[in-house]
Short mmCIF file of C-alpha atoms and ligand atoms in Angstrom, two decimals:
data_model
loop_
_atom_site.label_atom_id
_atom_site.label_comp_id
_atom_site.label_asym_id
_atom_site.label_seq_id
_atom_site.Cartn_x
_atom_site.Cartn_y
_atom_site.Cartn_z
CA MET A 16 -12.55 32.45 -34.11
CA TYR A 17 -12.06 33.24 -37.75
CA HIS A 18 -9.39 33.16 -39.99
CA ALA A 19 -7.29 35.84 -41.74
CA ALA A 20 -7.16 34.89 -45.47
CA VAL A 21 -4.63 36.41 -48.05
CA THR A 22 -6.99 37.93 -50.62
CA GLY A 23 -4.93 40.40 -52.37
CA TRP A 24 -1.37 41.44 -53.07
CA GLY A 25 0.79 44.25 -54.81
CA MET A 26 4.10 45.39 -54.73
CA TYR A 27 5.79 48.68 -56.15
CA VAL A 28 9.72 49.16 -56.76
CA PRO A 29 11.19 52.28 -58.42
CA GLU A 30 12.28 52.24 -61.99
CA HIS A 31 15.61 53.23 -61.46
CA VAL A 32 18.33 50.49 -61.22
CA LEU A 33 21.42 50.77 -59.51
CA THR A 34 23.74 48.16 -60.42
CA ASN A 35 26.94 46.94 -58.51
CA ASP A 36 28.97 48.42 -61.38
CA ASP A 37 27.20 51.67 -60.98
CA LEU A 38 28.29 51.77 -57.38
CA THR A 39 31.80 51.30 -58.32
CA GLN A 40 31.64 54.72 -59.86
CA PHE A 41 31.83 56.30 -56.49
CA MET A 42 32.73 53.56 -53.95
CA ASP A 43 35.68 51.43 -53.56
CA THR A 44 33.89 48.20 -54.49
CA SER A 45 33.37 45.65 -57.11
CA ASP A 46 30.68 43.50 -58.67
CA GLU A 47 32.62 40.34 -58.00
CA TRP A 48 33.10 41.34 -54.15
CA ILE A 49 29.27 42.27 -53.90
CA ARG A 50 27.87 39.13 -55.61
CA SER A 51 30.17 36.68 -53.84
CA ARG A 52 29.49 37.93 -50.31
CA THR A 53 25.74 38.86 -50.72
CA GLY A 54 24.36 37.76 -53.88
CA ILE A 55 23.23 41.01 -55.00
CA ARG A 56 23.44 42.38 -58.32
CA GLU A 57 21.40 45.39 -58.51
CA ARG A 58 18.81 47.33 -56.54
CA ARG A 59 16.12 49.64 -56.94
CA VAL A 60 16.52 53.53 -55.49
CA ALA A 61 13.57 55.74 -55.24
CA GLY A 62 13.65 58.65 -57.65
CA ALA A 63 12.93 62.64 -56.43
CA THR A 64 9.18 62.49 -56.34
CA GLU A 65 9.08 59.16 -54.50
CA THR A 66 8.73 58.76 -50.96
CA THR A 67 7.92 55.76 -48.57
CA THR A 68 4.30 56.88 -48.42
CA THR A 69 4.15 56.86 -52.41
CA MET A 70 5.52 53.59 -52.63
CA ALA A 71 3.48 52.44 -50.02
CA ALA A 72 0.31 53.55 -51.49
CA ALA A 73 1.14 51.94 -54.88
CA ALA A 74 1.75 48.65 -53.29
CA GLY A 75 -1.49 48.88 -51.25
CA ARG A 76 -3.59 50.14 -54.26
CA ALA A 77 -2.29 47.20 -56.16
CA ALA A 78 -3.44 44.70 -53.25
CA CYS A 79 -6.74 46.16 -52.95
CA LEU A 80 -7.33 45.76 -56.80
CA LYS A 81 -6.19 42.02 -56.54
CA ALA A 82 -8.59 41.33 -53.73
CA GLY A 83 -11.29 43.08 -55.35
CA ILE A 84 -12.24 45.64 -52.78
CA ASP A 85 -12.30 49.23 -52.81
CA PRO A 86 -10.09 51.17 -50.49
CA THR A 87 -13.10 52.72 -48.50
CA GLU A 88 -14.21 49.27 -47.59
CA LEU A 89 -10.97 48.77 -45.52
CA GLU A 90 -11.13 49.09 -41.80
CA LEU A 91 -7.64 49.13 -40.59
CA ILE A 92 -4.08 50.03 -42.69
CA ILE A 93 -1.09 49.08 -40.70
CA VAL A 94 2.48 50.00 -42.63
CA GLY A 95 5.31 48.45 -41.26
CA THR A 96 8.33 50.67 -42.03
CA PHE A 97 11.55 51.97 -40.22
CA THR A 98 12.09 54.85 -42.68
CA PRO A 99 8.79 57.05 -42.55
CA ASP A 100 8.83 60.25 -44.27
CA GLN A 101 8.33 61.99 -41.25
CA TYR A 102 7.82 61.31 -37.11
CA MET A 103 4.25 62.11 -37.80
CA PRO A 104 1.82 62.07 -39.59
CA SER A 105 2.47 58.22 -39.78
CA THR A 106 2.81 56.80 -43.09
CA ALA A 107 -0.17 54.89 -42.42
CA SER A 108 -2.42 57.72 -42.11
CA LEU A 109 -0.67 59.55 -45.50
CA VAL A 110 -1.30 56.28 -47.16
CA GLN A 111 -5.00 56.10 -45.94
CA HIS A 112 -5.70 59.68 -47.18
CA GLU A 113 -3.72 58.68 -50.69
CA LEU A 114 -5.80 55.79 -51.38
CA GLY A 115 -9.15 57.36 -50.38
CA ALA A 116 -9.75 54.74 -47.38
CA SER A 117 -11.59 56.84 -45.32
CA SER A 118 -13.34 54.29 -43.10
CA ALA A 119 -9.79 52.82 -42.05
CA ALA A 120 -7.75 53.01 -39.01
CA ALA A 121 -4.26 53.42 -39.49
CA PHE A 122 -1.05 53.24 -37.79
CA ASP A 123 2.77 52.39 -38.37
CA LEU A 124 4.76 49.73 -36.85
CA ASN A 125 8.44 49.76 -36.54
CA THR A 126 10.31 46.56 -35.77
CA ALA A 127 12.94 47.28 -38.82
CA CYS A 128 13.09 44.65 -41.48
CA SER A 129 10.68 42.13 -39.79
CA GLY A 130 8.03 44.79 -39.84
CA PHE A 131 6.02 43.44 -42.68
CA VAL A 132 5.42 40.05 -40.54
CA TYR A 133 4.80 41.79 -37.41
CA ALA A 134 2.30 44.04 -39.01
CA MET A 135 0.75 40.77 -40.11
CA ALA A 136 0.61 39.43 -37.09
CA VAL A 137 -1.01 42.35 -35.56
CA GLY A 138 -3.57 42.77 -38.29
CA SER A 139 -4.56 39.05 -38.35
CA GLN A 140 -5.59 39.44 -34.60
CA PHE A 141 -8.11 41.95 -35.46
CA VAL A 142 -9.40 39.48 -38.43
CA GLN A 143 -9.50 36.67 -36.24
CA THR A 144 -11.24 38.07 -33.46
CA GLY A 145 -13.90 39.40 -35.57
CA ALA A 146 -13.52 43.12 -34.96
CA TYR A 147 -12.35 43.80 -38.43
CA SER A 148 -13.07 41.87 -41.70
CA ARG A 149 -10.74 44.00 -44.37
CA VAL A 150 -7.23 44.83 -43.13
CA LEU A 151 -4.49 46.32 -45.32
CA ILE A 152 -0.97 45.26 -44.30
CA ILE A 153 2.06 47.22 -45.98
CA GLY A 154 5.91 46.89 -45.64
CA ALA A 155 7.74 50.01 -47.23
CA ASP A 156 10.90 51.34 -47.00
CA PHE A 157 13.04 53.91 -48.58
CA ALA A 158 16.68 52.97 -46.95
CA SER A 159 18.73 54.63 -49.63
CA ARG A 160 18.12 57.88 -48.18
CA PHE A 161 19.84 56.86 -44.75
CA LEU A 162 22.61 55.17 -46.29
CA ASP A 163 26.23 56.62 -45.97
CA TYR A 164 27.90 55.79 -49.25
CA SER A 165 31.39 56.08 -47.62
CA ASP A 166 30.32 52.95 -45.38
CA ARG A 167 30.65 50.12 -48.38
CA GLY A 168 29.95 47.20 -46.19
CA THR A 169 26.39 48.73 -45.34
CA ALA A 170 25.59 50.93 -48.16
CA ILE A 171 25.74 47.98 -51.11
CA LEU A 172 23.22 46.11 -49.18
CA PHE A 173 20.06 48.04 -49.53
CA GLY A 174 17.40 49.00 -52.20
CA ASP A 175 13.54 50.78 -51.97
CA GLY A 176 10.51 49.33 -52.24
CA ALA A 177 6.84 48.34 -51.06
CA GLY A 178 4.80 45.13 -50.78
CA ALA A 179 1.15 44.89 -49.45
CA VAL A 180 -1.44 42.12 -48.69
CA VAL A 181 -4.94 42.19 -47.97
CA LEU A 182 -6.12 40.06 -45.13
CA GLN A 183 -9.90 39.28 -44.85
CA ARG A 184 -12.16 37.30 -42.58
CA SER A 185 -12.60 33.67 -43.90
CA GLU A 186 -14.60 30.76 -42.33
CA LYS A 187 -11.93 28.29 -43.40
CA LYS A 188 -8.60 27.30 -41.99
CA GLU A 189 -6.39 29.29 -44.49
CA GLY A 190 -4.29 32.47 -44.48
CA VAL A 191 -2.33 33.10 -41.12
CA LEU A 192 -2.20 29.93 -39.49
CA SER A 193 0.53 30.57 -36.94
CA ILE A 194 3.02 33.57 -35.69
CA GLU A 195 6.15 33.69 -33.77
CA LEU A 196 7.37 37.07 -32.67
CA GLY A 197 10.42 38.01 -30.68
CA SER A 198 13.01 40.77 -29.77
CA ASP A 199 16.41 41.12 -28.31
CA GLY A 200 16.72 44.41 -27.06
CA SER A 201 20.29 43.66 -25.60
CA ALA A 202 21.57 43.11 -29.17
CA GLY A 203 20.06 46.43 -30.48
CA ARG A 204 23.41 48.49 -31.18
CA HIS A 205 24.48 45.88 -33.89
CA LEU A 206 21.87 47.62 -36.35
CA THR A 207 20.98 51.37 -35.60
CA LEU A 208 19.47 54.34 -37.30
CA GLY A 209 19.94 57.24 -35.15
CA GLY A 210 17.33 60.20 -35.10
CA ALA A 211 15.88 61.72 -32.12
CA GLU A 212 18.81 61.43 -30.15
CA SER A 213 20.54 63.99 -32.52
CA PHE A 214 18.28 66.62 -30.96
CA VAL A 215 18.92 67.30 -27.32
CA GLY A 216 16.19 68.98 -25.57
CA LEU A 217 16.11 72.65 -23.82
CA ASN A 218 18.59 71.70 -21.29
CA GLY A 219 21.29 70.15 -23.50
CA ALA A 220 23.62 71.44 -26.20
CA ARG A 221 22.00 70.98 -29.72
CA LYS A 222 23.81 68.47 -31.89
CA ILE A 223 22.58 67.75 -35.35
CA ASP A 224 23.85 64.64 -37.22
CA ARG A 225 22.45 63.38 -40.22
CA PRO A 226 21.37 60.05 -39.32
CA PHE A 227 22.67 56.83 -41.20
CA LEU A 228 22.04 53.17 -41.11
CA LYS A 229 24.80 51.83 -39.34
CA MET A 230 25.51 48.04 -39.01
CA ASN A 231 27.72 45.29 -37.27
CA GLY A 232 27.60 42.99 -40.47
CA ALA A 233 29.23 39.88 -38.85
CA GLU A 234 27.07 40.10 -35.45
CA VAL A 235 23.89 40.33 -37.67
CA PHE A 236 24.84 37.66 -40.07
CA ARG A 237 25.31 35.41 -37.30
CA PHE A 238 22.20 36.36 -35.34
CA ALA A 239 20.06 35.88 -38.87
CA VAL A 240 20.97 32.26 -39.46
CA ARG A 241 20.45 31.42 -36.06
CA ILE A 242 16.88 33.10 -35.73
CA MET A 243 15.60 32.28 -39.01
CA GLY A 244 16.12 28.56 -38.49
CA GLU A 245 14.71 28.75 -34.99
CA ALA A 246 11.62 30.93 -35.74
CA ALA A 247 10.66 29.18 -38.98
CA ALA A 248 10.86 25.99 -36.89
CA THR A 249 8.90 27.25 -34.14
CA ALA A 250 5.93 28.72 -36.31
CA THR A 251 5.66 25.55 -38.26
CA THR A 252 5.13 23.60 -34.93
CA LYS A 253 2.83 26.03 -34.03
CA ALA A 254 0.70 25.53 -37.20
CA GLY A 255 0.83 21.75 -36.30
CA LEU A 256 2.79 20.98 -39.38
CA THR A 257 6.36 19.86 -40.09
CA PHE A 258 8.83 20.92 -42.71
CA ASP A 259 7.53 18.30 -45.13
CA ASP A 260 4.33 20.14 -45.06
CA ILE A 261 6.05 23.34 -46.35
CA ASP A 262 5.63 24.26 -49.97
CA LEU A 263 7.72 27.45 -49.94
CA LEU A 264 9.97 29.32 -47.40
CA ILE A 265 10.14 32.76 -47.99
CA PRO A 266 13.08 34.52 -45.87
CA HIS A 267 13.72 38.11 -45.54
CA GLN A 268 16.06 39.04 -48.74
CA ALA A 269 19.11 40.44 -46.69
CA ASN A 270 21.96 38.25 -48.20
CA SER A 271 21.80 35.27 -50.31
CA ARG A 272 24.53 33.65 -47.69
CA ILE A 273 22.30 34.09 -44.60
CA ILE A 274 19.45 32.34 -46.75
CA GLU A 275 21.47 29.43 -47.93
CA ALA A 276 22.90 29.01 -44.43
CA ALA A 277 19.26 28.97 -42.78
CA ALA A 278 17.99 26.83 -45.70
CA LYS A 279 20.64 24.30 -44.96
CA ARG A 280 19.75 24.24 -41.02
CA LEU A 281 16.30 23.63 -41.84
CA GLN A 282 17.22 20.90 -44.35
CA MET A 283 15.14 22.99 -47.08
CA PRO A 284 15.98 22.04 -50.51
CA ARG A 285 16.80 25.26 -52.95
CA GLU A 286 13.66 24.80 -54.93
CA ARG A 287 11.39 25.35 -52.02
CA VAL A 288 13.33 28.67 -50.99
CA TRP A 289 12.25 31.93 -52.89
CA VAL A 290 15.24 34.12 -53.53
CA ASN A 291 15.55 37.43 -55.39
CA VAL A 292 17.70 39.36 -53.46
CA ASP A 293 19.98 39.59 -56.42
CA ARG A 294 17.47 41.74 -58.21
CA TYR A 295 16.18 44.16 -55.39
CA ALA A 296 18.82 43.78 -52.57
CA ASN A 297 17.49 44.13 -49.07
CA THR A 298 14.15 46.16 -49.35
CA SER A 299 13.73 45.86 -45.68
CA CYS A 300 9.82 45.59 -44.72
CA ALA A 301 8.78 45.54 -48.51
CA SER A 302 11.01 42.23 -49.05
CA ILE A 303 8.66 39.45 -47.93
CA PRO A 304 5.50 40.78 -49.56
CA ILE A 305 7.64 41.41 -52.84
CA CYS A 306 8.41 37.72 -52.81
CA LEU A 307 4.89 36.58 -52.23
CA VAL A 308 3.84 38.86 -55.29
CA GLU A 309 6.45 37.29 -57.50
CA ALA A 310 6.09 33.62 -56.37
CA GLU A 311 2.35 33.72 -56.94
CA GLN A 312 2.78 35.80 -60.50
CA THR A 313 5.15 32.95 -61.52
CA GLY A 314 2.75 30.42 -60.44
CA ARG A 315 5.08 29.05 -57.78
CA LEU A 316 2.49 29.90 -55.20
CA THR A 317 -0.96 28.58 -55.47
CA ASP A 318 -3.96 27.74 -53.40
CA GLY A 319 -3.55 25.30 -50.90
CA MET A 320 0.07 25.75 -50.43
CA ASN A 321 1.62 26.45 -47.18
CA VAL A 322 4.11 29.02 -46.99
CA VAL A 323 6.60 29.95 -44.13
CA VAL A 324 7.73 33.67 -44.05
CA ILE A 325 10.63 34.71 -41.86
CA GLY A 326 11.53 38.35 -41.12
CA PHE A 327 14.63 39.71 -38.82
CA GLY A 328 16.07 42.88 -38.50
CA GLY A 329 16.93 46.14 -36.02
CA GLY A 330 15.90 45.47 -32.55
CA LEU A 331 16.88 43.17 -32.64
CA THR A 332 13.74 41.63 -33.89
CA TRP A 333 12.15 38.40 -35.60
CA ALA A 334 9.04 37.36 -37.03
CA ALA A 335 8.10 34.13 -38.47
CA ALA A 336 4.51 32.98 -39.76
CA VAL A 337 3.19 30.24 -41.53
CA LEU A 338 0.54 31.21 -44.42
CA ARG A 339 -1.95 28.87 -46.13
CA TRP A 340 -2.62 30.47 -49.66
CA GLY A 341 -5.95 30.80 -50.93
CA ALA A 342 -8.87 32.33 -49.84
CA THR A 343 -11.87 29.85 -50.23
CA GLY A 344 -13.68 30.67 -47.16
CA VAL A 345 -14.13 34.70 -47.66
CA LYS A 346 -17.63 35.62 -48.55
CA ARG A 347 -17.49 38.67 -51.42
CA GLY A 348 -18.77 41.72 -50.50
CA ASP A 349 -19.33 40.79 -46.70
CA ALA A 350 -20.44 43.14 -44.06
CA THR A 351 -18.67 43.80 -41.01
N1 ACO B 4 33.38 46.00 -51.33
C1 ACO B 4 34.51 45.63 -51.21
N2 ACO B 4 35.43 45.43 -49.92
C2 ACO B 4 34.56 45.35 -49.10
C3 ACO B 4 33.40 45.85 -49.06
C4 ACO B 4 32.67 46.37 -50.35
N3 ACO B 4 31.51 46.69 -50.48
N4 ACO B 4 32.87 46.09 -47.71
C5 ACO B 4 33.36 45.45 -46.95
N5 ACO B 4 34.77 45.47 -47.64
C6 ACO B 4 36.03 44.66 -47.30
C7 ACO B 4 35.98 45.02 -45.68
O1 ACO B 4 36.70 46.32 -45.49
C8 ACO B 4 37.26 44.18 -45.31
O2 ACO B 4 38.37 44.32 -45.66
P1 ACO B 4 39.72 44.21 -44.75
O3 ACO B 4 39.77 42.74 -44.62
O4 ACO B 4 40.70 44.53 -45.59
O5 ACO B 4 39.39 44.70 -43.43
C9 ACO B 4 36.65 42.59 -46.16
O6 ACO B 4 35.94 43.39 -47.30
C10 ACO B 4 35.75 41.73 -45.34
O7 ACO B 4 34.74 42.48 -44.71
P2 ACO B 4 33.71 41.89 -43.75
O8 ACO B 4 32.73 42.87 -43.13
O9 ACO B 4 34.30 41.03 -42.95
O10 ACO B 4 32.96 41.13 -44.94
P3 ACO B 4 31.87 39.84 -44.77
O11 ACO B 4 32.28 38.99 -45.66
O12 ACO B 4 31.56 39.86 -43.23
O13 ACO B 4 30.48 40.54 -45.63
C11 ACO B 4 28.44 41.86 -45.07
C12 ACO B 4 29.90 41.87 -45.01
C13 ACO B 4 27.99 41.48 -46.49
C14 ACO B 4 27.93 43.05 -44.64
C15 ACO B 4 27.98 40.61 -44.13
O14 ACO B 4 28.40 40.76 -42.85
C16 ACO B 4 26.27 40.61 -43.97
O15 ACO B 4 25.94 40.32 -44.90
N6 ACO B 4 25.94 40.79 -42.81
C17 ACO B 4 24.61 40.68 -42.44
C18 ACO B 4 24.00 41.83 -43.33
C19 ACO B 4 22.21 41.87 -42.81
O16 ACO B 4 21.87 40.79 -42.90
N7 ACO B 4 21.72 42.91 -42.43
C20 ACO B 4 20.23 43.00 -42.40
C21 ACO B 4 19.67 44.20 -42.11
S1 ACO B 4 18.15 43.97 -41.73
C22 ACO B 4 17.56 45.40 -40.88
O17 ACO B 4 16.64 45.48 -40.21
C23 ACO B 4 17.78 46.85 -41.73
#
């Protein structure tokens, strides 16, 4: 068995900043309410020429550059997203084309906001078994186009963006050390984005509704706090570590109160928890890789550190992984 080291990382967020005060121009809310309930101050929203694909490709390109590999060397691209630009082709196939990654297989994976960690779990299997040695994992979402701005309890929470990592074959124990995935479809109704059910087949009446993201905030809140604690603990144990060995916790950035409650359960001090929900809000599949990029860029994440990443989202699904940062066992320019 090989190991799947993280050798490159990149992110993309749209330029347009939408502040809480901007929201008050067309919604009955306030900066104070949003900040006190969620920790969010502002979010980025995609512009007229931006799509899930363009954001995903920008993050993926940056990750390849950081890894020092040409996209033509990629063997697999997985995009975690629940807001693809169309049902088909997949976002991953469109990204493959944009990057010129002509040798790569490509597919999307939809587990809502846990999609990046799920995709990393899947991609790491190909690397660990030796099937592939260069895999691009992207998390990208354009949730703002599915927000109902008259639903103030949901619309305030989301922003757009993309993040990516390159996984490469390593001879050393580093990169993805453990994974913990799960799903509870019985609670799926608490977080939904309709779509296909709006278009009934030949034998039914045709009803075309614009699909919007709908959420039972209180239920998702309770679920998130519980599952983040449980999944992080299980992933850490699976990696043969304890919380004392964890240098950084990167939770899905949904709400600072959820993050604080989960960290408290895990007895993880604030300085070991990465939070940027104040600046980007919930960027869905992009939130965890954006955190990884920022933590590395600010020097908070360095070689040899153990990081727990935990995603949760629609499904309801959850996904946690322990990563050991660094790529000392990767042979540069290795052949498959
Ligand atoms: N501004 C002002 N008032 C508001 C707003 C707003 N934006 N939104 C709701 N309110 C009002 C409500 O109408 C309600 O008023 P009422 O008491 O007169 O009826 C009051 O504020 C309280 O509303 P609650 O919904 O009880 O507020 P709560 O404290 O639960 O916070 C929130 C709501 C922020 C949505 C919270 O429940 C939450 O964060 N839930 C989890 C969300 C989450 O993690 N989503 C992850 C999605 S991941 C994915 O896969 C997509």
